[in-house]
Every structure is written in structure tokens, then in C-alpha cells.
């Protein structure tokens, strides 16, 4: 090989080595920064694509990130920063926490980037001097505790849950209980079979004092005649409420009324006594199962079982026992009781937990 050819070969090898070395360079600033791959289909300017990509990236981040409970309880707010490299092919590599607020916020932000890696989301790579290059990208993730709205929407109704002055029955709670004792009329049709139980009604007291029914829960399958009696007693409280206030003005607010229906016929006295005893047993049983004593716990479940055996289609008794089962990790038994509550009272309170305990 001539010296000229050897020299040319050495130059070529040297150039390849320099190219390989340049290929590993990670740029911090480039002519075109990497962007989230959400807007490349748009036929628009580069600046518009970048703006669109930034918005899409923020939407992705805040759909994925979970605010750590530890940070919420410690009132930790601010911006965590995650650094990663966008490779020439758009892959994300080398993710790391560069700013951690504490309380698990750094890991929460990092998990979003790791999720991008798992989903193999390919970014539009950065470019410099017309070539695709590796670029380090710093991703800020903001953590801010949002103040909850002072109200919720129930159907079309706005119901305030945070108020400056609470809803009040004129004369206080004792006056309300005295009114209900007089106002509740036991339907005569129930005396034939000694029907008894409890109906809960949630009333909406509007800003102008009007009373409306939001919800009704029948724990004992008492039926329409009893519903009508409960609704009649509740709505007749009109004019006896001082509406809640928020920011100096009257607002809509809800109140829960529990109405007991006990038969009035002489022939129902024994059944009524058994019913009241069963509920006392269940309450005593609930207290015992909360004890740390194995003896008390066993005695508590025995009382709950006796109460439910006496009135198996009483949803309130089933709720008490189901909660006790759940507290003691007896999931199959809790499942059966909560399913029965759902069937009897037609409530959806346990729909979120049933898939977890009914296996």
C-alpha cells in the first residue's frame, strides 16, 4: 500500500472516530427542541405545532401524575423537575429527578416519564444544523393543591357543602325531633303485618326556604305508602328552616332526616319489641367487634348474627354486620351483606368496593 493510500485510510478512520464521538453528544440547546408527538398531523407552522405539542404534553402529564397523599397532608406544593434524553429516534432515555419537593413528589413526577418509556412514546427528536441529535429535556411537573368547590351538583341542583353559616331548623335539633314525632303518620295498611323500619330522606333547603326531596332510602322495604308519609312529613317542615349562608348570601343546602315507622296496633307490640331489641343488639355488637379483645370480638359477632337472624331483610342490620366483617378482613361475608343491602335498599354506596371484596 502506498503512503498516500495509507494516509487517506488513516484520515477516513479518524473521521469515522470523530463522527462516532460526536454521535454520543447530548445537546442542551438546539435549533429545534424535541416535542411531544401529538400534533405532527397538523398542516401548520412549526411554532403552532410546538405550542400544540406543549398543551398535549401537559394534558398527558396531569392525566397520569398522582399527587402523593404524604405531600397533600404536608401541604407540599411547587414544581418538581425530571430530566431525560430524547434520542435521535425519539426514544426517552436516562430519566432522572433533578428537583424534588419531597413528600414523594419527585417519584410521582418520575413515574410519568417512566410511563412514557413503557408505552414507547416516541418524541419528535431535536435538530441542530439540519441533523437529528440527542437532546436533554427538562420536564417541569407542577404540584398544586386545588381548593375544592364549596358546592356539589346533585342532578340539576347546586348543593353547598361548605358554608359560613350552617342550615338550621328553627328551635334547634330538639324542636325538629319533636316535630317529626308528631308529623309522622304511620300508614294503617302496615298494621296488618306489623311492618316497621326506617326511612332516610335527604331534603334540599333552598335559599328561599323551599323544601325539596333529593333522595329517599327505605331500609326495610316498607313501600310506597310509607314513602309518601315520610315525604309528607319532610316537606311540611317548610317555613321552619333558616337557610345556610355562604359569602354573606343564602344558599341551597342539604339535610338528612331519619324517620322511624313503628306499628300502632296492639297486636304488634311483641314484634315491635323484638325489632327494637335487635337494633340494640346490633349496636352493642358493633362496639364489641371494635375491641382488641378476641373474646369481645367473638361476642360482638354473635350479637350481630342474632340481630340479622331475627330480621334478615333489615338493611341497617346488614350494614352494621357487613362493616364489621370488612373491618376484620372477612371479605366474603362482607360481600354477602353488602349485596343484600344493595338489593333491599336499592343503594349504590358500595358499588366501588364490591368488585374488590366479592371474589
Coordinates of C-alpha atoms in Angstrom, one line a residue:
X1 CA 0.0 0.0 0.0
X2 CA 1.4 3.4 -1.0
X3 CA 1.9 6.1 1.7
X4 CA -0.8 8.2 0.0
X5 CA -3.3 5.5 0.2
X6 CA -2.3 4.7 3.8
X7 CA -2.6 8.3 4.7
X8 CA -6.1 8.5 3.1
X9 CA -7.2 5.4 5.0
X10 CA -6.0 6.9 8.3
X11 CA -7.9 10.1 7.6
X12 CA -11.1 8.1 6.9
X13 CA -10.7 6.0 10.1
X14 CA -10.0 9.2 12.1
X15 CA -13.1 10.9 10.6
X16 CA -15.3 7.9 11.5
X17 CA -14.0 8.0 15.0
X18 CA -14.7 11.7 15.3
X19 CA -18.2 11.1 13.9
X20 CA -18.9 8.3 16.4
X21 CA -17.7 10.6 19.2
X22 CA -19.9 13.4 18.0
X23 CA -22.8 11.0 17.8
X24 CA -22.8 10.5 21.5
X25 CA -23.0 14.2 22.3
X26 CA -26.0 15.2 24.3
X27 CA -27.1 18.8 23.5
X28 CA -28.7 21.1 26.0
X29 CA -29.8 23.8 23.5
X30 CA -30.5 23.2 19.8
X31 CA -32.1 25.0 16.9
X32 CA -35.3 22.8 17.1
X33 CA -36.0 21.3 20.6
X34 CA -37.7 17.9 20.9
X35 CA -41.5 17.9 21.2
X36 CA -44.3 15.6 22.3
X37 CA -45.6 13.7 19.4
X38 CA -49.3 14.8 19.3
X39 CA -49.6 17.4 16.6
X40 CA -47.4 16.2 13.7
X41 CA -50.5 15.6 11.6
X42 CA -51.3 19.3 11.6
X43 CA -50.6 21.3 8.4
X44 CA -49.3 24.4 10.1
X45 CA -46.2 26.3 11.2
X46 CA -43.5 24.8 13.4
X47 CA -44.3 27.3 16.1
X48 CA -48.0 26.3 16.1
X49 CA -47.0 22.6 16.2
X50 CA -44.7 23.3 19.2
X51 CA -47.5 25.1 21.1
X52 CA -50.0 22.3 20.3
X53 CA -47.4 19.7 21.5
X54 CA -46.8 21.6 24.7
X55 CA -50.5 21.6 25.5
X56 CA -50.8 17.9 24.7
X57 CA -47.8 17.1 26.8
X58 CA -49.3 18.9 29.8
X59 CA -52.6 17.1 29.3
X60 CA -50.8 13.8 29.3
X61 CA -48.8 14.6 32.4
X62 CA -51.7 15.7 34.5
X63 CA -53.8 12.7 33.4
X64 CA -51.0 10.4 34.6
X65 CA -49.5 12.0 37.7
X66 CA -50.8 11.1 41.1
X67 CA -50.4 13.7 43.9
X68 CA -48.9 11.8 46.8
X69 CA -51.0 11.7 49.9
X70 CA -48.0 12.4 52.0
X71 CA -47.4 15.7 50.1
X72 CA -51.0 16.7 50.4
X73 CA -51.0 16.2 54.1
X74 CA -47.8 18.1 54.4
X75 CA -49.1 20.9 52.1
X76 CA -46.1 20.4 49.8
X77 CA -46.7 22.4 46.6
X78 CA -44.4 23.6 43.8
X79 CA -42.6 22.2 40.7
X80 CA -40.6 19.0 40.5
X81 CA -38.3 18.7 37.5
X82 CA -37.4 15.5 35.6
X83 CA -34.6 15.4 33.2
X84 CA -34.3 12.9 30.3
X85 CA -32.6 12.5 26.9
X86 CA -34.6 12.4 23.7
X87 CA -32.7 10.2 21.4
X88 CA -32.4 10.6 17.6
X89 CA -35.2 8.1 17.1
X90 CA -37.4 9.8 19.6
X91 CA -36.9 7.3 22.4
X92 CA -36.7 8.6 26.0
X93 CA -33.6 7.5 28.0
X94 CA -31.7 8.4 31.2
X95 CA -34.7 9.8 33.2
X96 CA -33.7 11.3 36.5
X97 CA -35.1 13.5 39.2
X98 CA -33.3 16.9 39.2
X99 CA -35.6 18.7 41.5
X100 CA -37.6 17.0 44.3
X101 CA -40.0 18.9 46.5
X102 CA -40.2 16.0 49.0
X103 CA -43.3 14.0 50.1
X104 CA -43.0 11.7 47.2
X105 CA -43.4 14.3 44.5
X106 CA -40.2 13.6 42.8
X107 CA -41.0 9.9 42.4
X108 CA -44.6 10.8 41.3
X109 CA -43.2 13.0 38.5
X110 CA -40.6 10.4 37.5
X111 CA -43.3 7.8 37.2
X112 CA -44.9 9.8 34.4
X113 CA -41.7 9.7 32.3
X114 CA -41.3 6.0 33.1
X115 CA -44.8 5.5 31.8
X116 CA -43.9 7.2 28.5
X117 CA -41.0 4.7 28.3
X118 CA -43.3 1.8 29.0
X119 CA -45.7 3.0 26.3
X120 CA -42.8 3.5 23.9
X121 CA -44.0 7.1 23.2
X122 CA -41.6 8.4 20.5
X123 CA -40.9 12.1 20.6
X124 CA -40.1 14.2 17.6
X125 CA -36.3 14.4 18.0
X126 CA -34.4 17.7 18.3
X127 CA -32.4 19.0 15.4
X128 CA -29.2 21.0 15.1
X129 CA -27.6 22.2 11.9
X130 CA -30.2 20.2 10.0
X131 CA -29.3 17.0 11.7
X132 CA -31.2 14.9 14.3
X133 CA -29.3 15.0 17.6
X134 CA -29.6 13.7 21.1
X135 CA -31.1 16.4 23.4
X136 CA -31.5 16.6 27.2
X137 CA -35.0 17.8 28.0
X138 CA -36.1 19.2 31.4
X139 CA -39.7 18.5 32.2
X140 CA -41.4 20.6 34.9
X141 CA -44.3 18.9 36.8
X142 CA -46.3 21.2 38.9
X143 CA -48.0 20.1 42.1
X144 CA -50.7 22.3 43.4
X145 CA -53.4 21.5 46.0
X146 CA -56.7 22.7 44.4
X147 CA -59.2 24.3 46.7
X148 CA -62.4 22.2 46.4
X149 CA -65.6 23.9 45.2
X150 CA -67.9 24.9 48.1
X151 CA -70.7 23.0 46.4
X152 CA -71.6 19.9 44.5
X153 CA -74.1 19.2 41.8
X154 CA -76.9 16.8 42.6
X155 CA -78.7 16.4 39.3
X156 CA -79.5 20.0 38.3
X157 CA -79.3 21.3 41.8
X158 CA -76.4 23.1 43.3
X159 CA -75.9 22.0 46.9
X160 CA -73.4 23.8 49.1
X161 CA -71.3 21.6 51.3
X162 CA -69.1 24.4 52.6
X163 CA -70.9 27.3 54.3
X164 CA -70.2 30.2 56.6
X165 CA -73.4 29.7 58.5
X166 CA -74.9 26.2 58.6
X167 CA -78.5 25.3 57.8
X168 CA -80.6 25.4 61.0
X169 CA -84.0 24.2 62.0
X170 CA -85.8 27.0 63.9
X171 CA -85.7 25.9 67.6
X172 CA -82.8 23.6 67.1
X173 CA -82.5 19.8 66.8
X174 CA -84.8 19.1 69.7
X175 CA -87.6 21.1 68.1
X176 CA -87.0 19.1 64.8
X177 CA -87.3 15.8 66.6
X178 CA -90.4 16.9 68.4
X179 CA -92.0 18.0 65.2
X180 CA -91.2 14.7 63.4
X181 CA -92.7 12.6 66.3
X182 CA -96.0 14.5 65.7
X183 CA -95.8 14.7 62.0
X184 CA -95.1 11.1 61.1
X185 CA -98.3 9.3 60.4
X186 CA -98.0 5.5 60.4
X187 CA -99.9 4.1 57.4
X188 CA -102.7 2.0 58.6
X189 CA -102.0 -0.6 55.9
X190 CA -98.8 -1.6 57.8
X191 CA -100.6 -2.7 60.9
X192 CA -101.9 -5.8 59.3
X193 CA -98.4 -7.4 59.1
X194 CA -96.7 -5.2 61.7
X195 CA -94.4 -3.5 59.2
X196 CA -91.7 -1.4 60.8
X197 CA -88.4 0.1 59.9
X198 CA -86.6 3.3 59.0
X199 CA -86.7 5.6 56.0
X200 CA -84.0 8.2 55.5
X201 CA -84.8 11.3 53.4
X202 CA -82.3 13.9 52.2
X203 CA -84.0 17.2 51.8
X204 CA -82.8 20.3 49.9
X205 CA -83.5 23.5 51.7
X206 CA -83.3 26.1 49.0
X207 CA -82.0 29.7 49.5
X208 CA -85.6 30.9 49.7
X209 CA -86.6 28.3 52.3
X210 CA -88.4 26.0 49.9
X211 CA -88.1 22.3 50.8
X212 CA -87.5 19.6 48.2
X213 CA -86.7 15.9 48.3
X214 CA -83.3 14.9 47.0
X215 CA -83.1 11.2 47.9
X216 CA -85.0 8.6 49.9
X217 CA -83.7 5.3 51.3
X218 CA -86.0 2.6 52.5
X219 CA -84.0 0.2 54.7
X220 CA -86.9 -2.3 55.3
X221 CA -88.9 -2.5 52.0
X222 CA -91.8 -0.6 53.6
X223 CA -93.1 0.6 50.2
X224 CA -94.9 3.5 48.7
X225 CA -97.4 4.3 51.5
X226 CA -94.6 4.7 53.9
X227 CA -92.6 6.7 51.4
X228 CA -95.5 9.1 50.9
X229 CA -95.8 9.5 54.7
X230 CA -92.1 10.2 55.0
X231 CA -92.1 12.7 52.2
X232 CA -95.2 14.4 53.6
X233 CA -93.6 14.9 57.0
X234 CA -90.4 16.2 55.5
X235 CA -91.9 18.7 53.1
X236 CA -94.1 20.1 55.8
X237 CA -91.0 21.5 57.5
X238 CA -91.3 24.3 55.0
X239 CA -91.0 27.7 56.7
X240 CA -89.2 26.3 59.7
X241 CA -85.6 26.5 58.3
X242 CA -83.0 29.2 58.4
X243 CA -81.1 28.6 55.1
X244 CA -77.4 28.2 55.1
X245 CA -75.2 31.2 54.1
X246 CA -72.1 31.4 52.0
X247 CA -70.2 34.6 51.3
X248 CA -73.0 36.5 53.0
X249 CA -75.9 35.2 51.0
X250 CA -78.4 32.4 51.5
X251 CA -77.6 29.2 49.5
X252 CA -79.0 25.8 48.9
X253 CA -78.0 23.2 51.5
X254 CA -79.0 19.6 52.2
X255 CA -80.1 17.9 55.4
X256 CA -80.6 14.2 56.3
X257 CA -83.8 13.2 58.1
X258 CA -84.1 9.7 59.7
X259 CA -87.8 8.7 60.1
X260 CA -88.7 5.6 62.2
X261 CA -92.0 3.8 61.5
X262 CA -93.3 1.6 64.2
X263 CA -96.8 -0.1 64.1
X264 CA -99.6 1.3 66.2
X265 CA -101.7 -1.9 66.5
X266 CA -101.9 -3.6 69.9
X267 CA -101.2 -6.9 68.3
X268 CA -97.8 -5.7 67.1
X269 CA -96.3 -4.9 70.5
X270 CA -94.3 -8.1 70.6
X271 CA -92.9 -7.7 67.1
X272 CA -92.1 -4.1 67.8
X273 CA -90.2 -5.1 71.0
X274 CA -88.2 -7.7 69.1
X275 CA -87.3 -5.2 66.4
X276 CA -86.1 -2.6 68.8
X277 CA -84.1 -5.3 70.8
X278 CA -82.4 -6.5 67.6
X279 CA -81.2 -3.0 66.8
X280 CA -79.9 -2.5 70.3
X281 CA -78.1 -5.9 70.0
X282 CA -76.6 -4.9 66.7
X283 CA -75.3 -1.6 68.1
X284 CA -73.8 -3.3 71.1
X285 CA -72.2 -5.9 68.8
X286 CA -70.6 -3.2 66.6
X287 CA -69.0 -1.7 69.7
X288 CA -67.6 -5.1 70.8
X289 CA -66.1 -6.1 67.5
X290 CA -64.1 -2.8 67.6
X291 CA -62.4 -4.1 70.7
X292 CA -58.9 -5.6 70.7
X293 CA -60.1 -8.5 72.8
X294 CA -60.8 -11.7 70.9
X295 CA -63.5 -12.6 73.4
X296 CA -65.3 -9.3 72.9
X297 CA -64.9 -9.6 69.1
X298 CA -66.5 -13.1 69.2
X299 CA -69.3 -11.9 71.4
X300 CA -69.9 -8.9 69.2
X301 CA -70.3 -11.0 66.1
X302 CA -72.6 -13.3 68.0
X303 CA -74.9 -10.3 68.8
X304 CA -74.8 -9.1 65.2
X305 CA -75.6 -12.6 63.9
X306 CA -78.6 -12.8 66.3
X307 CA -79.9 -9.5 65.2
X308 CA -79.6 -10.3 61.5
X309 CA -81.2 -13.8 62.1
X310 CA -84.2 -12.1 63.7
X311 CA -84.6 -9.6 60.8
X312 CA -82.7 -10.9 57.8
X313 CA -84.1 -8.3 55.4
X314 CA -83.2 -5.2 57.5
X315 CA -80.6 -3.3 55.5
X316 CA -79.4 -1.3 58.5
X317 CA -78.6 -4.5 60.4
X318 CA -76.8 -5.9 57.4
X319 CA -74.8 -2.7 57.0
X320 CA -73.6 -2.9 60.6
X321 CA -72.6 -6.6 60.3
X322 CA -71.1 -6.1 56.8
X323 CA -68.9 -3.2 58.0
X324 CA -67.7 -5.4 61.0
X325 CA -66.8 -8.2 58.6
X326 CA -65.0 -5.7 56.4
X327 CA -63.0 -4.3 59.3
X328 CA -61.9 -7.8 60.2
X329 CA -61.0 -8.7 56.6
X330 CA -63.8 -11.3 56.3
X331 CA -64.4 -10.2 52.8
X332 CA -66.7 -13.0 51.5
X333 CA -69.1 -12.4 54.4
X334 CA -68.9 -8.6 54.0
X335 CA -69.7 -9.1 50.3
X336 CA -72.9 -11.1 51.0
X337 CA -74.2 -8.5 53.5
X338 CA -73.4 -5.5 51.3
X339 CA -75.0 -7.2 48.3
X340 CA -78.2 -7.7 50.4
X341 CA -78.1 -4.1 51.4
X342 CA -77.9 -3.1 47.8
X343 CA -80.8 -5.3 46.9
X344 CA -83.1 -4.3 49.8
X345 CA -82.4 -0.5 50.0
X346 CA -81.6 0.0 46.3
X347 CA -78.5 2.0 47.1
X348 CA -75.2 2.2 45.2
X349 CA -73.0 3.2 48.2
X350 CA -70.9 0.0 48.0
X351 CA -70.6 -0.3 44.2
X352 CA -66.9 0.8 44.3
X353 CA -65.9 -1.7 47.0
X354 CA -67.9 -4.7 45.9
X355 CA -65.6 -5.6 43.0
X356 CA -62.7 -5.7 45.5
X357 CA -64.3 -7.9 48.1
X358 CA -66.7 -10.1 46.1
X359 CA -64.3 -12.7 44.6

